[in-house]
CSV table of C-alpha atoms and ligand atoms in Angstrom, one decimal:
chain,number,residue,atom,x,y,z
A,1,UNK,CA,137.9,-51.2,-19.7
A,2,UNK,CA,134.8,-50.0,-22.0
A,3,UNK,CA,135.3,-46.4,-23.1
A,4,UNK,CA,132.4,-44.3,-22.2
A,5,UNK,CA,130.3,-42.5,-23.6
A,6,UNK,CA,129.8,-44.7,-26.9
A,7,UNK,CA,128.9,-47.9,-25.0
A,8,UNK,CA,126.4,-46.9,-22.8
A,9,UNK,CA,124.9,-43.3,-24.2
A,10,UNK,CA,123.6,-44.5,-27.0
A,11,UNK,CA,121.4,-47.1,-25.0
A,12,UNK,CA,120.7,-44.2,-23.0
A,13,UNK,CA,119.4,-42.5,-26.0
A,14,UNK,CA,116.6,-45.6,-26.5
A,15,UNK,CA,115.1,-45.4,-23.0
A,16,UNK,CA,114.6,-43.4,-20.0
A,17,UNK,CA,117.6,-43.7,-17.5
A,18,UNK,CA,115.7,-46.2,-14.7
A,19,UNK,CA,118.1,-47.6,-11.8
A,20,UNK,CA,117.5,-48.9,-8.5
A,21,UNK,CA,118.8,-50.0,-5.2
A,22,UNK,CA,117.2,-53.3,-4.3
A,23,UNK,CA,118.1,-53.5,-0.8
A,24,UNK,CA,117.5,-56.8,1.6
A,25,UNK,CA,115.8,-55.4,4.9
A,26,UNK,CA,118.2,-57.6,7.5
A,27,UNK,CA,119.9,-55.2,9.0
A,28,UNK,CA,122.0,-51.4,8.8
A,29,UNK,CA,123.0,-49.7,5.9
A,30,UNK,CA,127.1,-50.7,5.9
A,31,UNK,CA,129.1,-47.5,3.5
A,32,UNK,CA,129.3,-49.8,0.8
A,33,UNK,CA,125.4,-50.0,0.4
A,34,UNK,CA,125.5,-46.4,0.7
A,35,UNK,CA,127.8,-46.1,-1.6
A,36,UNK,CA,125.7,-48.2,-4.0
A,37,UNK,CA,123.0,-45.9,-3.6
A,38,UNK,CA,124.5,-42.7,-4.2
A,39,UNK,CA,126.3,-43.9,-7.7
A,40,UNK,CA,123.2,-45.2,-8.7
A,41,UNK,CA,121.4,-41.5,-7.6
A,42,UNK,CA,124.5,-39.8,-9.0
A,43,UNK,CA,123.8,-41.9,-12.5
A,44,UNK,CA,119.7,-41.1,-12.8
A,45,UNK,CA,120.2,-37.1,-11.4
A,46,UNK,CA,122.9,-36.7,-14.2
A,47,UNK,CA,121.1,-38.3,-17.3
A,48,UNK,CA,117.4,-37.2,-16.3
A,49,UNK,CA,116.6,-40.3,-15.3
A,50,UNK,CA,114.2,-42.3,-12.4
A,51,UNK,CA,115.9,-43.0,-9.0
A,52,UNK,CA,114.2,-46.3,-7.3
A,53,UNK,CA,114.4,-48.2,-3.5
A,54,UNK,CA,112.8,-51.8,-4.4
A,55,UNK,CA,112.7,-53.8,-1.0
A,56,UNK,CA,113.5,-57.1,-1.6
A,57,UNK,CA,112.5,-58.9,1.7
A,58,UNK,CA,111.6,-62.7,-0.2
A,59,UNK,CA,113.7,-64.2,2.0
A,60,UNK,CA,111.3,-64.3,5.1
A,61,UNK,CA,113.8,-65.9,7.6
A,62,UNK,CA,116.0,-63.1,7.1
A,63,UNK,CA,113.3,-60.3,7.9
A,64,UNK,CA,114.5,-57.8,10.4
A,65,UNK,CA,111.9,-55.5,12.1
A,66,UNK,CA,112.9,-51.5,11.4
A,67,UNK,CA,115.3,-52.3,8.7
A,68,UNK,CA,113.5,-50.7,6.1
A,69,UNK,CA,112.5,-47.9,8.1
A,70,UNK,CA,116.2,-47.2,8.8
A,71,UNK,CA,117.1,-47.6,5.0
A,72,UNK,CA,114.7,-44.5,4.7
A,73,UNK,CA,115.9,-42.8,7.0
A,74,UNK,CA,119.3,-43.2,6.0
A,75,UNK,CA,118.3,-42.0,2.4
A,76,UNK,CA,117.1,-39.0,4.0
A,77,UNK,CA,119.7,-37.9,6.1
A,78,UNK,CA,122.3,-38.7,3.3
A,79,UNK,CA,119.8,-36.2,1.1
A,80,UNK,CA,119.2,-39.5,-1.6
A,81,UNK,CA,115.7,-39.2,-1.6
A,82,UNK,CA,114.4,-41.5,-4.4
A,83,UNK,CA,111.6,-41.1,-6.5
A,84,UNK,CA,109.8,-43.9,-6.5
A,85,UNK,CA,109.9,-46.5,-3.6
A,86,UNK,CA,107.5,-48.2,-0.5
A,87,UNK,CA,107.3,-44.3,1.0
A,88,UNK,CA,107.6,-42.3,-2.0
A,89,UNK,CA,104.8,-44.1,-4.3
A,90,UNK,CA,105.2,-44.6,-7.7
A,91,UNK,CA,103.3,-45.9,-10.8
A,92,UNK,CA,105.3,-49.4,-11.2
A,93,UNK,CA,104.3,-50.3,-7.2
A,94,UNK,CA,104.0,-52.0,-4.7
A,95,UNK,CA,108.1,-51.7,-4.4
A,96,UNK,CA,107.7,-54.4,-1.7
A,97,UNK,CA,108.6,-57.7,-3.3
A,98,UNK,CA,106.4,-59.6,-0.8
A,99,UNK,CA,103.6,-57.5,-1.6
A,100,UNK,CA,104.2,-59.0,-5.5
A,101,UNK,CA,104.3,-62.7,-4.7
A,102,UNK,CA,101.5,-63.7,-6.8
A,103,UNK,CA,103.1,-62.4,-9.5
A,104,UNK,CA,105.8,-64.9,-9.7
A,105,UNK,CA,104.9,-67.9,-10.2
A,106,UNK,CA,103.4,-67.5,-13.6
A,107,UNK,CA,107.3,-66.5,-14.9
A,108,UNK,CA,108.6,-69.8,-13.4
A,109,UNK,CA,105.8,-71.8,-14.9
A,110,UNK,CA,107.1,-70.3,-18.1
A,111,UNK,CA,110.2,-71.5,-17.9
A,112,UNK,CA,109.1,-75.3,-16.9
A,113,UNK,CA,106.7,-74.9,-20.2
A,114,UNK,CA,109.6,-73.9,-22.1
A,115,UNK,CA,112.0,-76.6,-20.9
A,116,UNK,CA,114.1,-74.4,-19.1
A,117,UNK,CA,113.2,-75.2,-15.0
A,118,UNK,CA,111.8,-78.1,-13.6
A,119,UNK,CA,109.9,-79.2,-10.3
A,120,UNK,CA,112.4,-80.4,-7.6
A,121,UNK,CA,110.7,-82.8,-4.6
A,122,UNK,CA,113.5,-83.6,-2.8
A,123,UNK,CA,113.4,-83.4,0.8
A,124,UNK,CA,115.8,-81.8,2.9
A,125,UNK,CA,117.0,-85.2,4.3
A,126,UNK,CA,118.0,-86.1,0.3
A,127,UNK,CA,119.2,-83.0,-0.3
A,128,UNK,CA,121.7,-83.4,2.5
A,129,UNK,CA,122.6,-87.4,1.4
A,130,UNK,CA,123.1,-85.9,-2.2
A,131,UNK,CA,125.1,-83.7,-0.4
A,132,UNK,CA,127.1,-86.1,1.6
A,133,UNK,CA,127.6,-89.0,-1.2
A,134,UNK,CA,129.2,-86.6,-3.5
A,135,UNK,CA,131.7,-84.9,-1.3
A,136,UNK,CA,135.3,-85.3,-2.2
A,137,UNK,CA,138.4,-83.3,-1.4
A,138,UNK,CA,138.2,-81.4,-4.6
A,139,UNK,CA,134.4,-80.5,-4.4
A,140,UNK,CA,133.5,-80.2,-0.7
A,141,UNK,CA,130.3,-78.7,-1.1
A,142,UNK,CA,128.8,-80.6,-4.0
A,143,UNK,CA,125.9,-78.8,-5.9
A,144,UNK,CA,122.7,-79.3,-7.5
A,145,UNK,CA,123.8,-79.0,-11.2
A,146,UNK,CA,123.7,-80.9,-14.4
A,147,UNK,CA,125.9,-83.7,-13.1
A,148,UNK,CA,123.4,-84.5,-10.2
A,149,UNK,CA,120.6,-83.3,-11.5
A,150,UNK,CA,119.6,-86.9,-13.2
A,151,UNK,CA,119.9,-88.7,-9.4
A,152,UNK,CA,117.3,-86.5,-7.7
A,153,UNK,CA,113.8,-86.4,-7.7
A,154,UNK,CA,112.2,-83.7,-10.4
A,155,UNK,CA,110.6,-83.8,-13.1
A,156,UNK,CA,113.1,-84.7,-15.0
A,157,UNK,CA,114.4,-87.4,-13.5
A,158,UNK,CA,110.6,-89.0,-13.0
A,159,UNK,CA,107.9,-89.8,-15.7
A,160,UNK,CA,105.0,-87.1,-16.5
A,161,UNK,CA,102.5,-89.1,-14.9
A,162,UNK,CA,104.7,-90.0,-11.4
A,163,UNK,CA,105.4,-85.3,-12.0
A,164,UNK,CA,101.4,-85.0,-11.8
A,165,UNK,CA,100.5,-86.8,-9.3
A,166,UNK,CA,102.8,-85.2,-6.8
A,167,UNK,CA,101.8,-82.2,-8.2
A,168,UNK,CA,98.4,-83.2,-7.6
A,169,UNK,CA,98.8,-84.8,-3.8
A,170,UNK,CA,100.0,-80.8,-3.1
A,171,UNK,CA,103.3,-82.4,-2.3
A,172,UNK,CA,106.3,-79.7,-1.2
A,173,UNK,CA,108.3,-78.8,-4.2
A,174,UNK,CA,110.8,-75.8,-5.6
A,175,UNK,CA,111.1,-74.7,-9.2
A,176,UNK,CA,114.7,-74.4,-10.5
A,177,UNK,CA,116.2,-73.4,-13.1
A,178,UNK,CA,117.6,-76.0,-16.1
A,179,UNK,CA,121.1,-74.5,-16.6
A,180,UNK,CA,122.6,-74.9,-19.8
A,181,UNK,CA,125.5,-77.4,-20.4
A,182,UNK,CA,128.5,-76.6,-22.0
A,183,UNK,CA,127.6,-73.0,-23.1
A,184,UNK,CA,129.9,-70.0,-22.6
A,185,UNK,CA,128.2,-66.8,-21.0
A,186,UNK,CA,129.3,-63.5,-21.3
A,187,UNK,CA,128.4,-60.1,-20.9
A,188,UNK,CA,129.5,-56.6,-20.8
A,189,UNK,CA,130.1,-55.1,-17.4
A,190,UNK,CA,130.2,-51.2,-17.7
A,191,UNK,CA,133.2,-51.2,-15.2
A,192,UNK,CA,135.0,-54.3,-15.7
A,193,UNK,CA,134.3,-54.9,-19.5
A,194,UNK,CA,133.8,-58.5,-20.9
A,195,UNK,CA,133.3,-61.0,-18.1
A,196,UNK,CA,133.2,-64.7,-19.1
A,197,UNK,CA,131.5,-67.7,-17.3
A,198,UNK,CA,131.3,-71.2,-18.2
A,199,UNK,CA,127.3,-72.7,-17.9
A,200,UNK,CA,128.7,-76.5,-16.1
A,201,UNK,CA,130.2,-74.3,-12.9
A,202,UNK,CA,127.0,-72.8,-12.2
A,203,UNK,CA,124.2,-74.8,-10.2
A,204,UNK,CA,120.6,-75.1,-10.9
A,205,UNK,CA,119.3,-72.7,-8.7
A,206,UNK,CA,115.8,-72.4,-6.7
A,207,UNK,CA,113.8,-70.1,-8.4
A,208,UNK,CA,110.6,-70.3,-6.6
A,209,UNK,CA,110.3,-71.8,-3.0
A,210,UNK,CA,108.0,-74.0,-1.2
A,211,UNK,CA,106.5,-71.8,0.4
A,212,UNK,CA,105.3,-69.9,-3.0
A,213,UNK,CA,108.2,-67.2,-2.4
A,214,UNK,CA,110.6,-66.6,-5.2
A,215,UNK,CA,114.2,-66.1,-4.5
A,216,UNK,CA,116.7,-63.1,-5.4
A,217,UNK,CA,116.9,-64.7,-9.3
A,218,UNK,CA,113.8,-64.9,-10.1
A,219,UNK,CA,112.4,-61.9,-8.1
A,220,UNK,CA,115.3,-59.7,-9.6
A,221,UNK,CA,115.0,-60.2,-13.3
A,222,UNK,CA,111.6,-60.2,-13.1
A,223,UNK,CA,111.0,-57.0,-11.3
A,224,UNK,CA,113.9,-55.0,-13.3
A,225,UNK,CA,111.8,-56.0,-16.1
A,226,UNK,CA,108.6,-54.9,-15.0
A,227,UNK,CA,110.0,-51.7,-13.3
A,228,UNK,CA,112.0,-50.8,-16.9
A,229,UNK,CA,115.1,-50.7,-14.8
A,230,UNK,CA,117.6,-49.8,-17.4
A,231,UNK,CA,120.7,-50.2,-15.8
A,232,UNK,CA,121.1,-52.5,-12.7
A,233,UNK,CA,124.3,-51.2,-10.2
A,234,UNK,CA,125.3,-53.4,-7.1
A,235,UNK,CA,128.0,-55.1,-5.2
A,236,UNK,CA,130.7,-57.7,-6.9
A,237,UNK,CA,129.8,-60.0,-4.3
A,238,UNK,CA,126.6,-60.4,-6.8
A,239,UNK,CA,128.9,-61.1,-9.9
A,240,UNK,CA,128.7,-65.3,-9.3
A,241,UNK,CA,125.0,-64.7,-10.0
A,242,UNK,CA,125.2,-62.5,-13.2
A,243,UNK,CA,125.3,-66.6,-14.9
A,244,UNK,CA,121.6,-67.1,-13.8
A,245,UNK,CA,120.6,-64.1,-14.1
A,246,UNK,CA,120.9,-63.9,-17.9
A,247,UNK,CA,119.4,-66.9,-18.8
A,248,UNK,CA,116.7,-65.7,-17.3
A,249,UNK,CA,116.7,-62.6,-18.8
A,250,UNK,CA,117.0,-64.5,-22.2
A,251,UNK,CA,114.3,-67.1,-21.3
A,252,UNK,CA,111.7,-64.8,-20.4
A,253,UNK,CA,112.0,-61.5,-22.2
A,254,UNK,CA,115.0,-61.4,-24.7
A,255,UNK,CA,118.7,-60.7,-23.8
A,256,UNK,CA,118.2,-57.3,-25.7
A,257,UNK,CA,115.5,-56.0,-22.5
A,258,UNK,CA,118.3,-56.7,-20.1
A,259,UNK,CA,119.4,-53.6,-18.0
A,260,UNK,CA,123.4,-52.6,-18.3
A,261,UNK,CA,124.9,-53.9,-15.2
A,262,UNK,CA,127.9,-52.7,-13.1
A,263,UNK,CA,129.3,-54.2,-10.2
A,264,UNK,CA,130.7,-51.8,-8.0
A,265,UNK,CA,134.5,-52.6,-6.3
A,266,UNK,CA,134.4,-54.2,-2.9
A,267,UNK,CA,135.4,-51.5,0.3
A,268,UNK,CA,138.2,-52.6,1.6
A,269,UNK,CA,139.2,-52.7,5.6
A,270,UNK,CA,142.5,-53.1,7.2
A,271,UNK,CA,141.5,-56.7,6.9
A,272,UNK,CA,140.1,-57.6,3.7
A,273,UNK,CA,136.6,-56.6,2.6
A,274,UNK,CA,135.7,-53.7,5.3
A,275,UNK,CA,132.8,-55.3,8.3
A,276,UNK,CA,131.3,-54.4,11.5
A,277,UNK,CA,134.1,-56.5,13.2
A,278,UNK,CA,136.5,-54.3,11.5
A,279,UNK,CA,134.9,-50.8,12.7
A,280,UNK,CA,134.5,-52.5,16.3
A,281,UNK,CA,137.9,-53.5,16.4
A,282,UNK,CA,139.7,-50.2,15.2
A,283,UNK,CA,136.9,-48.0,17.0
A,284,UNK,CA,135.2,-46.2,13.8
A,285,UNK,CA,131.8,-46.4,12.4
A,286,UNK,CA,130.6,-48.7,9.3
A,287,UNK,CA,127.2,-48.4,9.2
A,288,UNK,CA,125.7,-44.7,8.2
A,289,UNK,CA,123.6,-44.2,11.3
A,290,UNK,CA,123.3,-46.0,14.5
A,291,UNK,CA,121.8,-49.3,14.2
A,292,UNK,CA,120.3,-51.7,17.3
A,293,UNK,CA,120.3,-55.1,16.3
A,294,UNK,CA,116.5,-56.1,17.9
A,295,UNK,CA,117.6,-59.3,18.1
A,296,UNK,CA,120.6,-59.5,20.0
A,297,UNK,CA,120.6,-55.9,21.4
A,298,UNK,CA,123.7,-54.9,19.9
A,299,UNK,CA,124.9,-51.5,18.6
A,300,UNK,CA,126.7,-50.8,15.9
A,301,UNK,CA,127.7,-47.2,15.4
A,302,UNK,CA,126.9,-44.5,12.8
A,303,UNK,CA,128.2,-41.9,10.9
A,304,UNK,CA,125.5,-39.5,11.5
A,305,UNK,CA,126.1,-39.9,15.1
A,306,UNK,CA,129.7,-39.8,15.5
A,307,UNK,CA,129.4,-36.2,13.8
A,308,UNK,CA,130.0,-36.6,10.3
A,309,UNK,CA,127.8,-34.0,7.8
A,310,UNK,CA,126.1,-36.1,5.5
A,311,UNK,CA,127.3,-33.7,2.6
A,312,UNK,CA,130.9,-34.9,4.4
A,313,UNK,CA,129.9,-38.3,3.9
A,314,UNK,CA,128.6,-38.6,0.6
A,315,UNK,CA,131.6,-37.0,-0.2
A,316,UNK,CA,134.3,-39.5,0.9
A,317,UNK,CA,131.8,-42.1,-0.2
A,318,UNK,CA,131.9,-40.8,-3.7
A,319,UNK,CA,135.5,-41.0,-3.7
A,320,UNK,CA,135.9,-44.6,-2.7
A,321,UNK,CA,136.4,-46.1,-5.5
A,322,UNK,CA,135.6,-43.2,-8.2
A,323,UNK,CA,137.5,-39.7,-9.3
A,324,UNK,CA,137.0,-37.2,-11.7
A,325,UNK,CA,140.6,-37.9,-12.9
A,326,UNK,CA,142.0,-34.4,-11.3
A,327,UNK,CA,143.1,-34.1,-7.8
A,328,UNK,CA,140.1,-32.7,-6.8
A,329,UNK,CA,138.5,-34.2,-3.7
A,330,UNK,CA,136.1,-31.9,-2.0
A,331,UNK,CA,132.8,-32.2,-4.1
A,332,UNK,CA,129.5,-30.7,-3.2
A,333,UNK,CA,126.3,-33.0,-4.5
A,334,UNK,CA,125.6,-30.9,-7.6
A,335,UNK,CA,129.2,-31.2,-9.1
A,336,UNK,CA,129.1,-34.7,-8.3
A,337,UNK,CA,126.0,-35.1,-10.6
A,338,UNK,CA,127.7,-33.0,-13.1
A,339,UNK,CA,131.0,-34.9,-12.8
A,340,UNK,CA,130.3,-38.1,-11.8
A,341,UNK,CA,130.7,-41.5,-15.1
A,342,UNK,CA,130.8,-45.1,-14.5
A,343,UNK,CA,133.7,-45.2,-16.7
A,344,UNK,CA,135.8,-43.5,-13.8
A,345,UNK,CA,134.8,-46.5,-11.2
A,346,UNK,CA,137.5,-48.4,-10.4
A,347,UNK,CA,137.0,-52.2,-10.7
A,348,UNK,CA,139.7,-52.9,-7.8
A,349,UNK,CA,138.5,-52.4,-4.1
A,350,UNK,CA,138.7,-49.2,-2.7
A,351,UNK,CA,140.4,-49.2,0.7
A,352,UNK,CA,138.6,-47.5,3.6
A,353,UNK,CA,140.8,-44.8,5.8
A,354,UNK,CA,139.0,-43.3,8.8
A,355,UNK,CA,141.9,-40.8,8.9
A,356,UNK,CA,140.9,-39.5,5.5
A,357,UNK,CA,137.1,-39.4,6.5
A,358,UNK,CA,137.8,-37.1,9.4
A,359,UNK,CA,139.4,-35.5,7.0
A,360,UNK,CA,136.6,-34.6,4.7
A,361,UNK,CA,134.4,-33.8,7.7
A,362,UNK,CA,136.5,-31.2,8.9
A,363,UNK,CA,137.1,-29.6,5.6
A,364,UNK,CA,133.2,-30.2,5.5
A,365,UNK,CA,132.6,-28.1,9.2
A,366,UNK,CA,135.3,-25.6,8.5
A,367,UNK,CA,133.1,-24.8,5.3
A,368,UNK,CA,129.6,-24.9,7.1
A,369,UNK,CA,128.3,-21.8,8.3
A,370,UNK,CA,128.6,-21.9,12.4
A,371,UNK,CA,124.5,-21.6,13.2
A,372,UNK,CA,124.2,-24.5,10.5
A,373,UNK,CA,125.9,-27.0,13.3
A,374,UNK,CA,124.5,-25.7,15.8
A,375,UNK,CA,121.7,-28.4,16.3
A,376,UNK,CA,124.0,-31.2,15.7
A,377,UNK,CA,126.4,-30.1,17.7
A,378,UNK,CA,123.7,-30.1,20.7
A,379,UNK,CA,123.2,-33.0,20.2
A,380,UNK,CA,126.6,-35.1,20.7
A,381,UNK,CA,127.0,-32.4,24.0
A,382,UNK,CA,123.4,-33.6,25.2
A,383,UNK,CA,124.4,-37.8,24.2
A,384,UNK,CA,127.3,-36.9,26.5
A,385,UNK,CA,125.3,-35.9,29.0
A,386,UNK,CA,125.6,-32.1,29.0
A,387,UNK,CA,122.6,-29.9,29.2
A,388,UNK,CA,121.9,-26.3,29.5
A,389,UNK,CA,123.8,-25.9,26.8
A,390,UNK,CA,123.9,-22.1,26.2
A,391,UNK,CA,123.7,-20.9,22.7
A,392,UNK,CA,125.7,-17.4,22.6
A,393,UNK,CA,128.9,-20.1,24.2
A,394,UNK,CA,128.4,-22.7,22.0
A,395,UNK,CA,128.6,-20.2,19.0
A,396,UNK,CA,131.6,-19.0,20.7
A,397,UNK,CA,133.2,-22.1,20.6
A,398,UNK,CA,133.3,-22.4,24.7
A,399,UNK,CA,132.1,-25.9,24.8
A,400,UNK,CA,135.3,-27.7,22.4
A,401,UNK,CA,136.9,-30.3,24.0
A,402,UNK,CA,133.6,-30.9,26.2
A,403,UNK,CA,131.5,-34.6,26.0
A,404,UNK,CA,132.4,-36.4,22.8
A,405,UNK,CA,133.5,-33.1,20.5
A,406,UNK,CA,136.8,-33.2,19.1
A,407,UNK,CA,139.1,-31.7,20.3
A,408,UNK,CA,141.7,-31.8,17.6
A,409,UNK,CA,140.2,-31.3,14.5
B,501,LIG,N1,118.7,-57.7,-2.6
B,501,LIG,C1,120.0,-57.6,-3.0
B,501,LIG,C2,120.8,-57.1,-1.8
B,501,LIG,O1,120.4,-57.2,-0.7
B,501,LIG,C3,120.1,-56.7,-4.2
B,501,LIG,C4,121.2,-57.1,-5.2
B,501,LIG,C5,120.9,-56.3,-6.5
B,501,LIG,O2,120.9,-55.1,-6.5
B,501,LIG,O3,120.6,-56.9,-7.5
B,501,LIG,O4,121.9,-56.6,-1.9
């Protein structure tokens, strides 16, 4: 564990505090991305710093229609607003990484001219041979890394002239990235301390598509960078890429540009990492608000709409997987700016209880002025299909136990 403040404050000292949530518009917003997004908004509210939303929506095939509209709605029931994003404007726009694809390329042509990527021609069809011949029982999904890397058809396995002239005949290519061999990586995690990697377990990725479109690496390091992001917060399920990542970061602008990362603790389910099977199964919501897949039709259910306050929800949020180290546990947003250090994330998952969030929400209504709830309250009576509500009885408390209101709590 890294003792805070020395490790961090004094790099806060050099530059203005800068984060973001880079989120990929394919679907809800599950807790744990809201979760994300409020450290990272507790982090730039307490040090003075710049709160950003960066859409990263490269990977076409994955493009859900009124994702990102949700995301910003979510923000904005939650209170999260950012300050800089696709809605919110910005002077280091457009925060739509499609709208930045030209952009790209030039940073991956860097790397080629520096000997760090290469052109890769191989067809889907060779990919999957490569794929097929190098399967064993030890490494079931073989890789495009340095052991293959010499069998397939780049421009490093083929001469400079036979590189140009499919270059030249506009033939279908990626970029990837050359990774080192034999080199140990590490870097400082501000939650988890020293994390190690070894360069011959990581594959070369695809930097830049066919289809002109970087992916995730490239688009990533190259955007924190051009954004100033100073400190770069997401999910462990990201940690396996931090490898790439700084070799880019030390390829193309210098180790000592790159952004302090932390990578928050899995939420945890009563089955392992906390999903939408999870919430369906045990009856309680995952996702903040309600969300309709448009492809398939299906519903996953919110927070908002079950009745949770969003100051009730950000506050059981903020408390899986952080604490101020007292026994504290009702927070409103302002002491949570005040109290809130990365050195008090935990680095092991945080296990969701819907028992405990009830919890927080009734703590949350008994606090709430009764006109406050009167409009939310309306509307879970009208959802359940009761109108004329009357006002004067609803104050009263006549309507308890009626539609979908609890009756217990
Ligand atoms: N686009 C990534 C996601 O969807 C962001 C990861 C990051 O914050 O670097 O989660």
């Amino acid at each position: 564990m890294i003792a805070e403040p020395a490790f961090y404050l004094c790099s806060l000292m050099e530059k203005k505090v800068r984060v973001r949530f880079a989120p990929s518009p394919t679907g809800g917003l599950h807790l744990g991305g809201v979760r994300t997004v409020l450290y990272n908004y507790l982090f730039a509210r307490k040090h003075g710093g710049d709160f950003i939303v960066r859409i990263e929506d490269t990977d076409q095939g994955r493009y859900v229609p009124g994702a990102e509209e949700y995301i910003f709605d979510t923000l904005r029931w939650c209170g999260l607003e950012p300050d800089e994003s696709v809605q919110h404007g910005g002077a280091f726009g457009p925060y739509r990484q499609s709208e930045r694809k030209e952009s790209y390329r030039q940073y991956a042509e860097q790397l080629i001219n520096d000997g760090h990527a290469y052109y890769a021609f191989d067809t889907p069809e060779e990919l999957e041979k490569m794929r097929q011949d190098h399967r064993t029982n030890e490494n079931p999904s073989p890789q495009y890394d340095h052991t293959i890397r010499m069998t397939m058809r780049n421009s490093l396995s083929l001469t400079a002239e036979e590189t140009k002239q499919l270059l030249e005949a506009g033939t279908r290519h990626v970029i990837r990235i050359k990774m080192p061999v034999n080199e140990t990586i590490r870097f400082t995690d501000m939650i988890r301390g020293e994390v190690v990697f070894e360069s011959n377990t990581v594959d070369d990725k695809v930097l830049l598509k066919a289809d002109g479109m970087p992916t995730y690496h490239l688009a990533v390091v190259v955007d924190d960078h051009l954004m100033q992001i100073s400190h770069a917060f997401r999910g462990e399920e990201w940690l396996p890429s931090a490898p790439v990542h700084i070799h880019l970061w030390k390829y193309l602008f210098g180790l000592d540009q790159m952004p302090q990362w932390a990578h928050f603790p899995l939420i945890l389910g009563p089955s392992g990492k906390l999903s939408k099977r999870d919430g369906a199964k045990y009856g309680f919501p995952v996702f903040a608000m309600n969300w309709t897949d448009p492809k398939t039709g299906e519903l996953t259910e919110g927070f908002k709409e079950k009745g949770f306050l969003p100051e009730a929800f950000i506050n059981l949020l903020a408390l899986l997987g952080w604490n101020d180290g007292t026994e504290q546990e009702i927070f409103l947003k302002e002491e949570l700016i005040e109290k809130f250090s990365m050195d008090r994330v935990h680095s092991a998952g945080a296990k969701f209880d819907y028992e405990k969030a009830r919890w927080f929400n009734h703590e949350w209504i008994k606090k709430s002025a009764v006109g406050s709830l009167e409009s939310g309250v309306r509307t879970l009576l009208e959802a359940s299909g009761l109108n004329n509500i009357d006002s004067a009885k609803l104050q009263a408390g006549d309507y308890i136990g009626k539609g979908s209101l609890y009756t217990d709590s």
